[in-house]
Amino acid sequence: MRRGGVILYPTDTVWGIGCDATNPDAVARVYEIKHRADSKALICLVDSDARLQRYVRQVPSVAWDVMELSVKPITVILDGAVNLAPNLIAEDGSVAMRITKEPFSQQLCYRFQKAIVSTSANISGEPPAANFCDISPELVAAVDYVCKSRRQERKPHTPSSIIKIRLNGEVSIIRK
């Protein structure tokens, strides 16, 4: 990833396609691999509160409360994205971020020391890959590396909830 590579990896939700969230060329490759319009935003994973704050100018206090109290993985869309690839930031200046607590993806984010793109491992419009066996051979061939962790797992996994939280505290539910 440090050299612009794209990976397949297990996350706290479904399997993901990932790359360095600060590298615009790597982000463009993710859009290309997914056959996804670059007008549709991608999610980023980080390992901690401190790392989240590197990529958003100001995190509203209600966002911290929502992330702390959520019983399932939750992605928050926040205004004022900074220090990320421009093609990862939505037109309104927001970015979708999730602090992962799952051991593998948390360690990956911690060791990489940057935000990592985390979009579901599927062609745009297809169902997300809950397990490695659900990933199409086309995707496996398109990435630079496939993580070995949890490849044999066969468990139900679902995408995260997504909530948009504006600086003024206004909350919108995007995906339950």
Coordinates of N, CA and C in Angstrom, one line a residue:
M1 N 0.8 -1.2 0.0 CA 0.0 0.0 0.0 C 0.9 1.3 0.0
R2 N 2.0 1.2 0.6 CA 2.9 2.4 0.7 C 3.4 2.8 -0.7
R3 N 3.4 1.8 -1.7 CA 3.7 2.1 -3.1 C 2.5 2.2 -4.0
G4 N 1.4 2.4 -3.4 CA 0.2 2.6 -4.3 C -0.6 1.3 -4.6
G5 N -0.3 0.2 -3.9 CA -1.0 -1.0 -4.1 C -2.4 -1.1 -3.6
V6 N -3.1 -2.0 -4.1 CA -4.5 -2.2 -3.7 C -4.6 -3.6 -3.1
I7 N -5.3 -3.8 -2.0 CA -5.4 -5.1 -1.3 C -6.9 -5.5 -1.2
L8 N -7.1 -6.8 -0.9 CA -8.3 -7.3 -0.4 C -8.1 -7.8 1.0
Y9 N -9.0 -7.4 1.9 CA -8.7 -7.7 3.3 C -10.0 -7.8 4.1
P10 N -10.0 -8.6 5.2 CA -11.2 -8.7 6.0 C -11.3 -7.5 6.9
T11 N -12.5 -7.0 7.1 CA -12.7 -5.8 8.0 C -13.6 -6.2 9.1
D12 N -14.0 -5.2 9.9 CA -15.0 -5.4 11.0 C -16.4 -5.7 10.5
T13 N -16.6 -5.6 9.2 CA -17.9 -5.9 8.5 C -17.7 -6.9 7.5
V14 N -17.7 -6.5 6.2 CA -17.5 -7.5 5.1 C -16.1 -7.4 4.6
W15 N -15.7 -8.2 3.6 CA -14.3 -8.1 3.0 C -14.3 -6.8 2.3
G16 N -13.1 -6.2 2.3 CA -12.9 -4.9 1.7 C -11.8 -4.8 0.6
I17 N -12.0 -3.9 -0.2 CA -10.9 -3.5 -1.1 C -10.3 -2.2 -0.5
G18 N -9.0 -2.2 -0.3 CA -8.3 -1.1 0.4 C -7.1 -0.6 -0.3
C19 N -6.7 0.6 0.1 CA -5.5 1.2 -0.4 C -5.2 2.4 0.5
D20 N -4.1 3.0 0.3 CA -3.7 4.3 1.0 C -4.7 5.4 0.7
A21 N -5.4 5.8 1.7 CA -6.5 6.8 1.5 C -5.9 8.2 1.2
T22 N -4.6 8.4 1.2 CA -4.0 9.6 0.9 C -3.4 9.6 -0.5
N23 N -3.5 8.5 -1.2 CA -2.9 8.4 -2.5 C -3.9 8.4 -3.6
P24 N -4.0 9.5 -4.4 CA -5.1 9.7 -5.4 C -5.1 8.6 -6.5
D25 N -3.8 8.2 -6.9 CA -3.7 7.1 -7.9 C -4.3 5.8 -7.4
A26 N -4.0 5.5 -6.2 CA -4.5 4.2 -5.6 C -6.0 4.3 -5.5
V27 N -6.5 5.4 -5.0 CA -8.0 5.6 -4.9 C -8.6 5.4 -6.3
A28 N -8.0 6.0 -7.3 CA -8.6 5.9 -8.7 C -8.6 4.4 -9.1
R29 N -7.6 3.7 -8.7 CA -7.6 2.2 -9.1 C -8.7 1.5 -8.4
V30 N -9.0 1.8 -7.2 CA -10.1 1.2 -6.5 C -11.4 1.4 -7.2
Y31 N -11.7 2.7 -7.6 CA -12.9 3.0 -8.4 C -12.9 2.2 -9.7
E32 N -11.8 2.1 -10.3 CA -11.7 1.3 -11.6 C -12.0 -0.2 -11.3
I33 N -11.4 -0.8 -10.3 CA -11.5 -2.2 -10.0 C -13.0 -2.5 -9.7
K34 N -13.7 -1.6 -9.0 CA -15.1 -1.8 -8.7 C -16.1 -1.4 -9.8
H35 N -15.5 -0.8 -10.9 CA -16.4 -0.3 -11.9 C -17.4 0.7 -11.3
R36 N -16.9 1.5 -10.5 CA -17.8 2.5 -9.7 C -17.5 3.9 -10.1
A37 N -18.5 4.7 -10.3 CA -18.3 6.1 -10.6 C -17.6 6.8 -9.5
D38 N -16.7 7.6 -9.8 CA -15.9 8.3 -8.7 C -16.7 9.4 -8.0
S39 N -18.0 9.6 -8.4 CA -18.8 10.5 -7.7 C -19.4 9.8 -6.5
K40 N -19.3 8.5 -6.4 CA -19.8 7.7 -5.2 C -18.7 7.6 -4.2
A41 N -18.9 8.1 -3.0 CA -17.8 8.1 -2.0 C -17.5 6.8 -1.5
L42 N -16.2 6.7 -1.0 CA -15.7 5.4 -0.4 C -15.5 5.7 1.1
I43 N -15.6 4.6 1.8 CA -15.3 4.7 3.3 C -13.9 4.5 3.6
C44 N -13.4 5.1 4.7 CA -12.0 5.0 5.2 C -12.1 4.3 6.5
L45 N -11.1 3.5 6.8 CA -11.0 2.9 8.1 C -9.8 3.5 8.8
V46 N -9.9 3.7 10.1 CA -8.8 4.1 11.0 C -8.8 3.2 12.2
D47 N -7.7 3.3 13.0 CA -7.6 2.4 14.1 C -7.9 3.1 15.4
S48 N -8.1 4.4 15.4 CA -8.2 5.1 16.7 C -8.9 6.5 16.6
D49 N -9.3 7.0 17.7 CA -9.9 8.3 17.7 C -8.9 9.4 17.3
A50 N -7.6 9.2 17.7 CA -6.6 10.1 17.4 C -6.3 10.2 15.8
R51 N -6.3 9.0 15.2 CA -6.1 8.9 13.8 C -7.3 9.5 13.0
L52 N -8.5 9.3 13.5 CA -9.7 9.9 12.9 C -9.5 11.5 12.8
Q53 N -9.0 12.0 13.9 CA -8.9 13.5 14.0 C -7.9 14.1 13.0
R54 N -7.0 13.2 12.4 CA -6.0 13.7 11.4 C -6.7 14.0 10.1
Y55 N -7.9 13.4 9.9 CA -8.5 13.5 8.6 C -9.8 14.3 8.6
V56 N -10.2 14.9 9.7 CA -11.4 15.7 9.8 C -11.1 16.9 10.6
R57 N -11.4 18.1 10.1 CA -11.1 19.3 10.8 C -11.7 19.4 12.2
Q58 N -12.9 19.0 12.3 CA -13.6 19.0 13.6 C -14.6 17.9 13.7
V59 N -14.5 17.1 14.7 CA -15.5 16.0 14.9 C -16.5 16.5 15.9
P60 N -17.8 16.6 15.5 CA -18.8 17.0 16.5 C -18.9 16.1 17.7
S61 N -19.2 16.6 18.8 CA -19.3 15.8 20.0 C -20.3 14.7 19.9
V62 N -21.4 14.9 19.2 CA -22.4 13.9 19.0 C -21.9 12.7 18.2
A63 N -20.9 13.0 17.3 CA -20.3 11.9 16.6 C -19.5 10.9 17.5
W64 N -18.8 11.5 18.5 CA -18.1 10.7 19.4 C -19.1 9.8 20.2
D65 N -20.2 10.4 20.6 CA -21.2 9.7 21.4 C -21.8 8.5 20.6
V66 N -22.1 8.8 19.3 CA -22.7 7.8 18.4 C -21.7 6.6 18.3
M67 N -20.5 7.0 18.0 CA -19.5 5.9 17.8 C -19.2 5.1 19.0
E68 N -19.2 5.7 20.2 CA -19.0 5.0 21.4 C -20.2 4.1 21.8
L69 N -21.4 4.6 21.6 CA -22.6 3.9 22.0 C -23.1 2.8 21.0
S70 N -22.6 2.8 19.8 CA -23.0 1.9 18.8 C -22.6 0.5 19.1
V71 N -23.6 -0.5 19.0 CA -23.3 -1.9 19.3 C -22.7 -2.6 18.0
K72 N -22.9 -2.0 16.9 CA -22.4 -2.6 15.6 C -21.5 -1.6 14.9
P73 N -20.6 -2.1 14.0 CA -19.8 -1.1 13.3 C -20.6 0.0 12.7
I74 N -20.1 1.2 12.9 CA -20.8 2.4 12.4 C -19.8 3.3 11.6
T75 N -20.3 3.7 10.5 CA -19.5 4.7 9.7 C -20.1 6.0 9.8
V76 N -19.3 7.0 10.1 CA -19.9 8.4 10.2 C -19.3 9.2 9.0
I77 N -20.2 10.0 8.4 CA -19.9 10.9 7.4 C -19.7 12.3 8.0
L78 N -18.5 12.8 7.9 CA -18.2 14.0 8.6 C -17.8 15.1 7.7
D79 N -18.1 16.4 8.0 CA -17.7 17.5 7.2 C -16.2 17.8 7.4
G80 N -15.6 18.6 6.5 CA -14.3 19.1 6.7 C -13.2 18.1 6.6
A81 N -13.2 17.3 5.6 CA -12.2 16.3 5.3 C -10.9 17.0 5.0
V82 N -9.8 16.5 5.5 CA -8.4 17.0 5.2 C -7.4 15.8 5.1
N83 N -6.3 16.1 4.5 CA -5.2 15.2 4.5 C -5.5 13.8 3.8
L84 N -6.5 13.8 2.9 CA -6.9 12.6 2.2 C -6.8 12.9 0.7
A85 N -6.7 11.9 -0.1 CA -6.7 12.0 -1.6 C -7.9 12.8 -2.0
P86 N -7.8 13.8 -2.8 CA -8.9 14.6 -3.2 C -10.1 13.9 -3.9
N87 N -9.8 12.8 -4.6 CA -10.8 12.0 -5.2 C -11.5 11.0 -4.2
L88 N -11.2 11.1 -2.9 CA -11.9 10.4 -1.9 C -12.8 11.3 -1.1
I89 N -12.7 12.6 -1.3 CA -13.5 13.5 -0.5 C -14.8 13.9 -1.4
A90 N -15.9 13.8 -0.8 CA -17.2 14.1 -1.5 C -17.2 15.6 -1.9
E91 N -18.1 15.9 -2.9 CA -18.2 17.3 -3.4 C -18.4 18.3 -2.3
D92 N -19.2 17.9 -1.2 CA -19.5 18.8 -0.2 C -18.4 18.9 0.9
G93 N -17.2 18.2 0.6 CA -16.1 18.3 1.6 C -16.1 17.3 2.7
S94 N -17.1 16.4 2.6 CA -17.2 15.4 3.7 C -16.5 14.1 3.3
V95 N -16.3 13.2 4.3 CA -15.7 11.9 4.2 C -16.3 10.9 5.1
A96 N -16.4 9.7 4.7 CA -17.0 8.6 5.5 C -15.9 7.9 6.2
M97 N -15.9 7.9 7.5 CA -14.9 7.3 8.3 C -15.5 6.3 9.3
R98 N -14.7 5.2 9.6 CA -15.1 4.2 10.6 C -13.8 3.9 11.4
I99 N -14.0 3.9 12.7 CA -12.9 3.4 13.6 C -13.2 1.9 13.8
T100 N -12.3 1.1 13.3 CA -12.4 -0.4 13.4 C -12.0 -0.9 14.7
K101 N -12.7 -1.9 15.2 CA -12.3 -2.5 16.5 C -12.0 -4.0 16.3
E102 N -12.2 -4.5 15.1 CA -11.9 -5.9 14.7 C -10.3 -6.0 14.7
P103 N -9.8 -7.1 15.3 CA -8.3 -7.2 15.5 C -7.5 -7.1 14.2
F104 N -7.9 -7.8 13.2 CA -7.0 -7.7 12.0 C -7.0 -6.4 11.3
S105 N -8.2 -5.8 11.0 CA -8.2 -4.5 10.4 C -7.7 -3.4 11.3
Q106 N -7.9 -3.5 12.6 CA -7.3 -2.5 13.5 C -5.8 -2.5 13.4
Q107 N -5.2 -3.7 13.5 CA -3.7 -3.9 13.4 C -3.2 -3.4 12.0
L108 N -3.9 -3.7 11.0 CA -3.5 -3.2 9.6 C -3.5 -1.7 9.6
C109 N -4.5 -1.1 10.1 CA -4.6 0.4 10.2 C -3.5 1.0 11.1
Y110 N -3.3 0.3 12.2 CA -2.2 0.8 13.1 C -0.9 0.7 12.5
R111 N -0.6 -0.4 11.9 CA 0.8 -0.6 11.3 C 1.0 0.3 10.1
F112 N -0.1 0.5 9.3 CA 0.1 1.4 8.2 C 0.2 2.8 8.6
Q113 N -0.3 3.2 9.7 CA -0.2 4.6 10.3 C -0.9 5.6 9.4
K114 N -1.9 5.2 8.6 CA -2.7 6.1 7.8 C -4.1 5.6 7.7
A115 N -5.0 6.4 7.2 CA -6.3 5.9 6.9 C -6.2 5.0 5.7
I116 N -7.1 3.9 5.7 CA -7.1 3.0 4.6 C -8.5 3.0 4.0
V117 N -8.6 3.0 2.7 CA -9.9 2.9 2.0 C -10.5 1.5 2.4
S118 N -11.8 1.5 2.6 CA -12.5 0.3 2.9 C -13.8 0.3 2.2
T119 N -13.8 -0.2 1.0 CA -15.0 -0.3 0.2 C -15.3 -1.8 0.0
S120 N -16.5 -2.2 0.0 CA -16.9 -3.7 -0.1 C -16.2 -4.3 -1.3
A121 N -15.8 -5.5 -1.1 CA -15.1 -6.3 -2.2 C -16.1 -6.9 -3.1
N122 N -16.6 -6.1 -4.0 CA -17.5 -6.5 -5.0 C -17.5 -5.5 -6.2
I123 N -18.0 -5.9 -7.3 CA -18.2 -5.0 -8.4 C -19.4 -4.1 -8.1
S124 N -19.4 -2.8 -8.4 CA -20.5 -1.9 -8.0 C -21.8 -2.5 -8.5
G125 N -22.8 -2.5 -7.5 CA -24.1 -3.0 -7.8 C -24.3 -4.4 -7.4
E126 N -23.2 -5.2 -7.2 CA -23.3 -6.6 -6.8 C -23.4 -6.6 -5.3
P127 N -23.8 -7.8 -4.7 CA -23.8 -7.9 -3.2 C -22.4 -7.8 -2.7
P128 N -22.2 -7.3 -1.5 CA -20.9 -7.3 -0.8 C -20.4 -8.7 -0.5
A129 N -19.1 -8.9 -0.4 CA -18.6 -10.2 -0.1 C -18.5 -10.3 1.4
A130 N -19.4 -11.1 2.0 CA -19.3 -11.3 3.5 C -18.1 -12.1 3.9
N131 N -17.7 -13.1 3.0 CA -16.6 -13.9 3.3 C -15.7 -14.0 2.1
F132 N -14.4 -14.4 2.3 CA -13.5 -14.5 1.2 C -14.1 -15.3 0.0
C133 N -14.7 -16.4 0.3 CA -15.3 -17.3 -0.8 C -16.3 -16.6 -1.6
D134 N -16.8 -15.5 -1.2 CA -17.8 -14.7 -1.9 C -17.2 -13.7 -2.9
I135 N -15.9 -13.5 -2.9 CA -15.3 -12.6 -3.8 C -15.1 -13.2 -5.2
S136 N -15.4 -12.4 -6.2 CA -15.3 -12.9 -7.5 C -13.8 -13.0 -7.9
P137 N -13.5 -14.0 -8.8 CA -12.1 -14.2 -9.2 C -11.6 -12.9 -10.0
E138 N -12.5 -12.2 -10.6 CA -12.1 -11.0 -11.3 C -11.5 -10.0 -10.3
L139 N -12.1 -9.8 -9.1 CA -11.6 -8.9 -8.1 C -10.2 -9.4 -7.5
V140 N -10.2 -10.7 -7.3 CA -8.9 -11.3 -6.7 C -7.8 -11.0 -7.7
A141 N -8.0 -11.2 -9.0 CA -7.0 -11.0 -10.0 C -6.6 -9.5 -10.2
A142 N -7.5 -8.6 -9.8 CA -7.3 -7.2 -10.1 C -6.5 -6.5 -9.0
V143 N -6.4 -7.0 -7.8 CA -5.7 -6.4 -6.7 C -4.2 -6.9 -6.7
D144 N -3.4 -6.1 -5.9 CA -2.0 -6.5 -5.8 C -1.7 -7.5 -4.7
Y145 N -2.6 -7.6 -3.7 CA -2.3 -8.5 -2.6 C -3.7 -8.9 -2.0
V146 N -3.7 -10.2 -1.6 CA -4.9 -10.6 -0.8 C -4.4 -11.1 0.5
C147 N -5.0 -10.5 1.6 CA -4.6 -10.8 2.9 C -5.0 -12.3 3.2
K148 N -4.2 -13.0 4.0 CA -4.4 -14.4 4.3 C -5.4 -14.6 5.5
S149 N -5.5 -13.6 6.3 CA -6.4 -13.7 7.5 C -7.8 -13.9 7.2
R150 N -8.4 -14.9 7.9 CA -9.9 -15.1 7.8 C -10.4 -15.6 6.5
R151 N -9.5 -16.2 5.7 CA -10.0 -16.7 4.3 C -10.9 -17.9 4.5
Q152 N -10.7 -18.7 5.5 CA -11.6 -19.9 5.7 C -12.9 -19.6 6.4
E153 N -13.0 -18.4 6.9 CA -14.2 -18.1 7.7 C -15.5 -18.2 6.8
R154 N -16.6 -18.7 7.4 CA -17.9 -18.7 6.8 C -18.9 -18.2 7.8
K155 N -19.0 -16.9 8.0 CA -19.9 -16.3 9.0 C -20.8 -15.3 8.3
P156 N -21.9 -15.0 8.8 CA -22.7 -13.9 8.3 C -22.0 -12.6 8.7
H157 N -21.8 -11.7 7.7 CA -21.3 -10.4 8.0 C -22.2 -9.4 7.2
T158 N -22.4 -8.2 7.7 CA -23.1 -7.2 7.0 C -22.4 -5.9 7.0
P159 N -22.6 -5.0 6.0 CA -22.0 -3.7 6.0 C -22.4 -2.9 7.2
S160 N -21.6 -1.9 7.5 CA -21.8 -1.0 8.6 C -23.0 -0.1 8.4
S161 N -23.6 0.4 9.5 CA -24.6 1.4 9.4 C -23.8 2.7 9.0
I162 N -24.5 3.6 8.3 CA -23.8 4.9 7.9 C -24.7 6.0 8.4
I163 N -24.1 6.9 9.1 CA -24.8 8.1 9.6 C -24.0 9.3 9.2
K164 N -24.7 10.3 8.7 CA -24.1 11.6 8.4 C -24.3 12.6 9.6
I165 N -23.2 13.1 10.1 CA -23.3 14.1 11.2 C -22.7 15.4 10.8
R166 N -23.5 16.4 10.7 CA -23.0 17.7 10.3 C -22.4 18.4 11.5
L167 N -21.6 19.5 11.2 CA -21.0 20.2 12.3 C -22.0 20.8 13.3
N168 N -23.2 21.1 12.9 CA -24.2 21.7 13.8 C -24.9 20.6 14.6
G169 N -24.5 19.3 14.4 CA -25.0 18.2 15.2 C -26.2 17.5 14.5
E170 N -26.6 18.0 13.3 CA -27.7 17.4 12.6 C -27.3 16.0 12.2
V171 N -28.2 15.0 12.4 CA -27.9 13.6 12.1 C -28.8 13.1 11.0
S172 N -28.3 12.4 10.0 CA -29.1 11.8 9.0 C -28.7 10.3 8.9
I173 N -29.6 9.4 8.9 CA -29.3 8.0 8.7 C -29.3 7.7 7.2
I174 N -28.1 7.2 6.8 CA -27.9 6.9 5.4 C -28.2 5.4 5.1
R175 N -27.7 4.6 6.0 CA -27.9 3.1 5.9 C -28.0 2.6 7.3
K176 N -29.1 1.8 7.6 CA -29.3 1.2 8.9 C -28.4 0.0 9.1

